[in-house]
């Protein structure tokens, strides 16, 4: 996508994964994008496939569920070469790092409505990849961010994994992360599939303290009934918000304090 004043111009499609099950293509369930050192990193949810009506049986559909989770448990590294051609690598995953964390591992593979693992945001800062979790929701109104060494992730070396527990509020998870200079913006909203308040926080990526910047309730045309899904820093304290389930994301430009 090329961003121009008042326009989002779509370019060529870039296939990210080739996973299949029973002859049908599976989705990455891509939930976030970050850019660092000339490459885009597109992260999958690393979670159970969406199944609101519980049509997937844990026993009878175990292979199908596992295939969906495997497809979603990838990070596609996309490099745009000279001439605009894209090269895609899909050897990166946070699955083992998630399994190794006490607050996350036991909930990996569970449904979203069972407080299962679902990644919804990614940011890269100071050589670390930060993955923000919509679920599980942690006790005390905290949401999880898993930080790993980007070099360790790429080389199979020490990931230096660490979980940050951010105090975003009871029932509130992370819906997106975005690097903005020396800080990370946290777009927070309801963990479950329910309406509720969405807030943008500022976080330094080092401690477990966040500062509330603005509630989307106070932004005209944003409100609490829309599901804010993406935050994209622009310039001059302006940011783009995109909404889930709306035509072309219904891009809304806002200015933060």
mmCIF file of C-alpha atoms in Angstrom:
data_model
loop_
_atom_site.group_PDB
_atom_site.id
_atom_site.type_symbol
_atom_site.label_atom_id
_atom_site.label_comp_id
_atom_site.label_asym_id
_atom_site.label_seq_id
_atom_site.Cartn_x
_atom_site.Cartn_y
_atom_site.Cartn_z
ATOM 1 C CA UNK A 1 0.000 0.000 0.000
ATOM 2 C CA UNK A 2 1.313 3.448 -0.898
ATOM 3 C CA UNK A 3 0.086 6.222 1.385
ATOM 4 C CA UNK A 4 -0.632 9.583 -0.198
ATOM 5 C CA UNK A 5 -2.473 12.598 1.152
ATOM 6 C CA UNK A 6 -6.046 11.417 1.503
ATOM 7 C CA UNK A 7 -5.434 8.175 -0.381
ATOM 8 C CA UNK A 8 -4.378 4.566 0.212
ATOM 9 C CA UNK A 9 -3.219 3.080 -3.096
ATOM 10 C CA UNK A 10 -3.123 -0.708 -3.358
ATOM 11 C CA UNK A 11 -0.152 -2.323 -5.083
ATOM 12 C CA UNK A 12 0.578 -5.917 -6.054
ATOM 13 C CA UNK A 13 -0.570 -8.828 -3.886
ATOM 14 C CA UNK A 14 2.229 -10.621 -2.002
ATOM 15 C CA UNK A 15 1.438 -14.266 -1.059
ATOM 16 C CA UNK A 16 2.795 -14.905 2.449
ATOM 17 C CA UNK A 17 2.284 -18.622 3.208
ATOM 18 C CA UNK A 18 1.448 -21.814 1.343
ATOM 19 C CA UNK A 19 -0.015 -23.990 4.134
ATOM 20 C CA UNK A 20 -2.901 -26.254 3.180
ATOM 21 C CA UNK A 21 -5.176 -28.832 4.783
ATOM 22 C CA UNK A 22 -7.269 -31.350 2.895
ATOM 23 C CA UNK A 23 -6.324 -29.620 -0.342
ATOM 24 C CA UNK A 24 -7.514 -26.172 0.782
ATOM 25 C CA UNK A 25 -5.376 -23.137 1.508
ATOM 26 C CA UNK A 26 -5.036 -22.031 5.117
ATOM 27 C CA UNK A 27 -4.685 -18.451 6.301
ATOM 28 C CA UNK A 28 -1.855 -16.858 8.252
ATOM 29 C CA UNK A 29 -4.451 -14.979 10.291
ATOM 30 C CA UNK A 30 -2.083 -12.024 10.037
ATOM 31 C CA UNK A 31 -2.630 -9.630 12.918
ATOM 32 C CA UNK A 32 0.191 -7.099 12.771
ATOM 33 C CA UNK A 33 3.033 -5.644 10.721
ATOM 34 C CA UNK A 34 6.330 -4.077 11.791
ATOM 35 C CA UNK A 35 9.233 -2.683 9.771
ATOM 36 C CA UNK A 36 12.935 -2.906 10.691
ATOM 37 C CA UNK A 37 16.260 -2.987 8.833
ATOM 38 C CA UNK A 38 14.651 -2.998 5.395
ATOM 39 C CA UNK A 39 12.134 -5.775 6.021
ATOM 40 C CA UNK A 40 8.465 -6.042 6.960
ATOM 41 C CA UNK A 41 7.471 -8.613 9.599
ATOM 42 C CA UNK A 42 3.888 -9.897 9.378
ATOM 43 C CA UNK A 43 2.848 -11.870 12.446
ATOM 44 C CA UNK A 44 0.145 -14.528 12.627
ATOM 45 C CA UNK A 45 -2.177 -14.855 15.608
ATOM 46 C CA UNK A 46 -0.432 -18.054 16.836
ATOM 47 C CA UNK A 47 -3.909 -19.038 18.052
ATOM 48 C CA UNK A 48 -6.878 -21.346 17.642
ATOM 49 C CA UNK A 49 -8.868 -20.693 14.443
ATOM 50 C CA UNK A 50 -11.954 -18.491 14.757
ATOM 51 C CA UNK A 51 -14.899 -20.737 15.596
ATOM 52 C CA UNK A 52 -17.680 -18.724 17.232
ATOM 53 C CA UNK A 53 -20.250 -21.479 16.818
ATOM 54 C CA UNK A 54 -17.897 -24.185 18.118
ATOM 55 C CA UNK A 55 -18.264 -26.242 14.957
ATOM 56 C CA UNK A 56 -14.732 -27.611 15.369
ATOM 57 C CA UNK A 57 -14.617 -30.570 17.732
ATOM 58 C CA UNK A 58 -11.375 -30.814 19.780
ATOM 59 C CA UNK A 59 -11.200 -34.582 19.176
ATOM 60 C CA UNK A 60 -12.728 -35.223 15.771
ATOM 61 C CA UNK A 61 -11.179 -32.110 14.211
ATOM 62 C CA UNK A 62 -7.848 -32.243 16.036
ATOM 63 C CA UNK A 63 -5.777 -32.479 12.831
ATOM 64 C CA UNK A 64 -7.631 -29.603 11.188
ATOM 65 C CA UNK A 65 -7.248 -27.404 14.279
ATOM 66 C CA UNK A 66 -3.533 -28.235 14.521
ATOM 67 C CA UNK A 67 -3.037 -27.375 10.849
ATOM 68 C CA UNK A 68 -4.755 -24.010 11.307
ATOM 69 C CA UNK A 69 -2.663 -23.208 14.388
ATOM 70 C CA UNK A 70 0.542 -24.179 12.555
ATOM 71 C CA UNK A 71 -0.379 -21.888 9.654
ATOM 72 C CA UNK A 72 -1.083 -19.009 12.035
ATOM 73 C CA UNK A 73 2.050 -19.591 14.126
ATOM 74 C CA UNK A 74 4.382 -17.931 11.650
ATOM 75 C CA UNK A 75 6.046 -14.591 11.094
ATOM 76 C CA UNK A 76 6.459 -13.771 7.418
ATOM 77 C CA UNK A 77 9.557 -11.655 6.738
ATOM 78 C CA UNK A 78 8.991 -9.641 3.576
ATOM 79 C CA UNK A 79 11.838 -7.847 1.806
ATOM 80 C CA UNK A 80 11.115 -5.611 -1.180
ATOM 81 C CA UNK A 81 13.966 -5.885 -3.679
ATOM 82 C CA UNK A 82 15.050 -3.448 -6.365
ATOM 83 C CA UNK A 83 12.274 -3.254 -8.936
ATOM 84 C CA UNK A 84 9.563 -3.866 -6.358
ATOM 85 C CA UNK A 85 9.773 -7.663 -6.258
ATOM 86 C CA UNK A 86 9.047 -9.179 -2.842
ATOM 87 C CA UNK A 87 11.012 -11.980 -1.179
ATOM 88 C CA UNK A 88 9.172 -13.818 1.615
ATOM 89 C CA UNK A 89 10.684 -15.980 4.380
ATOM 90 C CA UNK A 90 8.414 -17.966 6.706
ATOM 91 C CA UNK A 91 10.874 -19.694 9.027
ATOM 92 C CA UNK A 92 10.187 -17.474 12.051
ATOM 93 C CA UNK A 93 7.714 -18.383 14.797
ATOM 94 C CA UNK A 94 7.022 -17.531 18.431
ATOM 95 C CA UNK A 95 5.336 -20.870 19.154
ATOM 96 C CA UNK A 96 8.210 -22.267 21.252
ATOM 97 C CA UNK A 97 8.720 -18.971 23.055
ATOM 98 C CA UNK A 98 5.004 -18.887 23.933
ATOM 99 C CA UNK A 99 5.077 -22.488 25.177
ATOM 100 C CA UNK A 100 8.031 -21.663 27.416
ATOM 101 C CA UNK A 101 6.213 -18.917 29.330
ATOM 102 C CA UNK A 102 4.153 -19.931 32.407
ATOM 103 C CA UNK A 103 1.554 -17.204 31.809
ATOM 104 C CA UNK A 104 1.037 -18.200 28.177
ATOM 105 C CA UNK A 105 2.052 -21.808 27.547
ATOM 106 C CA UNK A 106 -0.897 -23.512 29.277
ATOM 107 C CA UNK A 107 -3.355 -21.443 27.230
ATOM 108 C CA UNK A 108 -1.762 -21.984 23.815
ATOM 109 C CA UNK A 109 -4.138 -23.703 21.405
ATOM 110 C CA UNK A 110 -7.274 -22.781 23.346
ATOM 111 C CA UNK A 111 -10.125 -20.767 21.855
ATOM 112 C CA UNK A 112 -10.311 -17.003 22.284
ATOM 113 C CA UNK A 113 -13.485 -17.375 24.379
ATOM 114 C CA UNK A 114 -11.561 -19.776 26.631
ATOM 115 C CA UNK A 115 -8.941 -17.071 27.263
ATOM 116 C CA UNK A 116 -6.632 -18.715 24.741
ATOM 117 C CA UNK A 117 -3.482 -17.304 23.171
ATOM 118 C CA UNK A 118 -4.110 -14.789 20.398
ATOM 119 C CA UNK A 119 -1.444 -12.343 19.202
ATOM 120 C CA UNK A 120 -2.831 -9.101 17.740
ATOM 121 C CA UNK A 121 0.093 -6.696 17.499
ATOM 122 C CA UNK A 122 3.802 -6.464 16.714
ATOM 123 C CA UNK A 123 6.472 -3.799 17.132
ATOM 124 C CA UNK A 124 10.251 -3.840 16.784
ATOM 125 C CA UNK A 125 12.475 -1.627 18.923
ATOM 126 C CA UNK A 126 16.114 -1.782 20.066
ATOM 127 C CA UNK A 127 16.711 -5.188 18.484
ATOM 128 C CA UNK A 128 13.660 -6.737 20.158
ATOM 129 C CA UNK A 129 10.428 -8.004 18.669
ATOM 130 C CA UNK A 130 7.403 -7.267 20.844
ATOM 131 C CA UNK A 131 4.239 -9.335 20.374
ATOM 132 C CA UNK A 132 1.056 -8.012 21.993
ATOM 133 C CA UNK A 133 -1.634 -10.445 23.129
ATOM 134 C CA UNK A 134 -5.374 -9.920 22.950
ATOM 135 C CA UNK A 135 -5.596 -13.077 25.006
ATOM 136 C CA UNK A 136 -4.999 -14.493 27.454
ATOM 137 C CA UNK A 137 -6.194 -11.768 29.792
ATOM 138 C CA UNK A 138 -4.020 -11.931 32.901
ATOM 139 C CA UNK A 139 -5.166 -11.429 36.506
ATOM 140 C CA UNK A 140 -5.449 -7.903 37.867
ATOM 141 C CA UNK A 141 -6.449 -6.277 34.578
ATOM 142 C CA UNK A 142 -3.145 -6.971 32.840
ATOM 143 C CA UNK A 143 -2.382 -7.816 29.206
ATOM 144 C CA UNK A 144 0.729 -9.648 27.999
ATOM 145 C CA UNK A 145 3.513 -8.543 25.684
ATOM 146 C CA UNK A 146 6.165 -11.120 24.790
ATOM 147 C CA UNK A 147 9.569 -9.656 23.926
ATOM 148 C CA UNK A 148 12.254 -11.702 22.147
ATOM 149 C CA UNK A 149 15.612 -10.966 20.591
ATOM 150 C CA UNK A 150 15.140 -10.371 16.867
ATOM 151 C CA UNK A 151 18.640 -11.722 16.188
ATOM 152 C CA UNK A 152 17.980 -14.818 18.282
ATOM 153 C CA UNK A 153 14.713 -15.383 16.454
ATOM 154 C CA UNK A 154 16.437 -15.154 13.069
ATOM 155 C CA UNK A 155 19.445 -17.331 13.944
ATOM 156 C CA UNK A 156 17.872 -19.864 16.283
ATOM 157 C CA UNK A 157 19.974 -18.496 19.133
ATOM 158 C CA UNK A 158 19.030 -17.202 22.574
ATOM 159 C CA UNK A 159 15.623 -15.511 22.369
ATOM 160 C CA UNK A 160 16.050 -13.743 25.723
ATOM 161 C CA UNK A 161 12.290 -14.085 26.099
ATOM 162 C CA UNK A 162 10.455 -11.911 28.604
ATOM 163 C CA UNK A 163 6.779 -11.297 29.306
ATOM 164 C CA UNK A 164 5.655 -7.797 30.233
ATOM 165 C CA UNK A 165 2.309 -7.494 32.033
ATOM 166 C CA UNK A 166 0.760 -4.152 31.136
ATOM 167 C CA UNK A 167 -2.037 -2.715 33.346
ATOM 168 C CA UNK A 168 -4.597 -1.854 30.665
ATOM 169 C CA UNK A 169 -7.771 -2.568 32.650
ATOM 170 C CA UNK A 170 -10.053 -5.465 33.503
ATOM 171 C CA UNK A 171 -11.140 -7.397 30.406
ATOM 172 C CA UNK A 172 -8.892 -5.320 28.151
ATOM 173 C CA UNK A 173 -6.373 -6.864 25.767
ATOM 174 C CA UNK A 174 -3.997 -5.562 23.118
ATOM 175 C CA UNK A 175 -5.443 -4.943 19.665
ATOM 176 C CA UNK A 176 -2.314 -3.501 18.032
ATOM 177 C CA UNK A 177 1.222 -2.241 18.713
ATOM 178 C CA UNK A 178 3.140 0.387 16.757
ATOM 179 C CA UNK A 179 6.626 1.841 17.113
ATOM 180 C CA UNK A 180 6.599 5.627 17.405
ATOM 181 C CA UNK A 181 10.105 7.010 17.965
ATOM 182 C CA UNK A 182 11.344 5.986 21.406
ATOM 183 C CA UNK A 183 7.968 4.668 22.506
ATOM 184 C CA UNK A 184 5.537 1.920 21.586
ATOM 185 C CA UNK A 185 1.887 2.783 21.103
ATOM 186 C CA UNK A 186 -0.545 0.240 22.516
ATOM 187 C CA UNK A 187 -4.043 0.116 21.038
ATOM 188 C CA UNK A 188 -6.110 -1.567 23.753
ATOM 189 C CA UNK A 189 -9.659 -2.879 23.609
ATOM 190 C CA UNK A 190 -11.940 -5.668 24.838
ATOM 191 C CA UNK A 191 -10.346 -9.097 24.894
ATOM 192 C CA UNK A 192 -13.588 -10.976 24.127
ATOM 193 C CA UNK A 193 -15.659 -10.353 20.993
ATOM 194 C CA UNK A 194 -17.744 -7.655 22.686
ATOM 195 C CA UNK A 195 -18.190 -3.919 22.339
ATOM 196 C CA UNK A 196 -16.313 -1.720 24.764
ATOM 197 C CA UNK A 197 -13.928 1.157 25.245
ATOM 198 C CA UNK A 198 -10.739 1.432 23.174
ATOM 199 C CA UNK A 199 -7.749 3.386 24.448
ATOM 200 C CA UNK A 200 -4.318 4.324 23.107
ATOM 201 C CA UNK A 201 -1.468 3.996 25.610
ATOM 202 C CA UNK A 202 2.202 4.965 25.452
ATOM 203 C CA UNK A 203 4.804 2.442 26.655
ATOM 204 C CA UNK A 204 8.611 2.587 26.785
ATOM 205 C CA UNK A 205 9.090 -1.124 26.048
ATOM 206 C CA UNK A 206 11.240 -1.575 29.149
ATOM 207 C CA UNK A 207 9.053 -1.512 32.261
ATOM 208 C CA UNK A 208 5.456 -2.335 33.069
ATOM 209 C CA UNK A 209 4.081 1.197 33.322
ATOM 210 C CA UNK A 210 1.883 2.696 30.617
ATOM 211 C CA UNK A 211 0.457 6.173 30.120
ATOM 212 C CA UNK A 212 -3.026 6.693 28.708
ATOM 213 C CA UNK A 213 -2.924 9.063 25.737
ATOM 214 C CA UNK A 214 -6.506 9.160 24.526
ATOM 215 C CA UNK A 215 -9.734 7.178 24.711
ATOM 216 C CA UNK A 216 -11.380 6.613 21.345
ATOM 217 C CA UNK A 217 -14.656 7.323 23.140
ATOM 218 C CA UNK A 218 -13.587 10.986 23.098
ATOM 219 C CA UNK A 219 -12.726 10.973 19.375
ATOM 220 C CA UNK A 220 -15.555 11.958 16.995
ATOM 221 C CA UNK A 221 -16.625 9.065 14.732
ATOM 222 C CA UNK A 222 -14.586 6.500 16.694
ATOM 223 C CA UNK A 223 -16.866 5.571 19.597
ATOM 224 C CA UNK A 224 -17.217 2.321 21.548
ATOM 225 C CA UNK A 225 -19.303 0.316 19.064
ATOM 226 C CA UNK A 226 -16.552 0.121 16.420
ATOM 227 C CA UNK A 227 -13.712 -2.393 16.722
ATOM 228 C CA UNK A 228 -10.445 -0.487 16.350
ATOM 229 C CA UNK A 229 -7.910 -2.953 14.968
ATOM 230 C CA UNK A 230 -4.899 -0.997 13.668
ATOM 231 C CA UNK A 231 -2.920 2.073 14.690
ATOM 232 C CA UNK A 232 -0.409 3.551 12.243
ATOM 233 C CA UNK A 233 1.773 6.570 13.137
ATOM 234 C CA UNK A 234 1.917 9.167 10.369
ATOM 235 C CA UNK A 235 3.532 12.540 11.155
ATOM 236 C CA UNK A 236 2.941 15.640 13.285
ATOM 237 C CA UNK A 237 1.241 13.579 16.033
ATOM 238 C CA UNK A 238 -1.251 12.236 13.510
ATOM 239 C CA UNK A 239 -2.238 8.585 13.446
ATOM 240 C CA UNK A 240 -4.396 6.367 11.298
ATOM 241 C CA UNK A 241 -6.937 4.060 12.927
ATOM 242 C CA UNK A 242 -8.473 1.165 10.972
ATOM 243 C CA UNK A 243 -11.537 -0.772 12.077
ATOM 244 C CA UNK A 244 -12.300 -4.477 11.913
ATOM 245 C CA UNK A 245 -15.268 -5.586 9.808
ATOM 246 C CA UNK A 246 -15.710 -2.245 8.038
ATOM 247 C CA UNK A 247 -15.315 -1.453 4.351
ATOM 248 C CA UNK A 248 -11.619 -1.028 3.557
ATOM 249 C CA UNK A 249 -10.988 -0.530 7.263
ATOM 250 C CA UNK A 250 -12.806 2.845 7.260
ATOM 251 C CA UNK A 251 -9.520 4.686 7.856
ATOM 252 C CA UNK A 252 -9.839 7.491 10.419
ATOM 253 C CA UNK A 253 -7.054 10.042 10.967
ATOM 254 C CA UNK A 254 -6.698 11.398 14.492
ATOM 255 C CA UNK A 255 -4.280 13.681 16.314
ATOM 256 C CA UNK A 256 -2.910 12.585 19.681
ATOM 257 C CA UNK A 257 -2.039 14.962 22.538
#
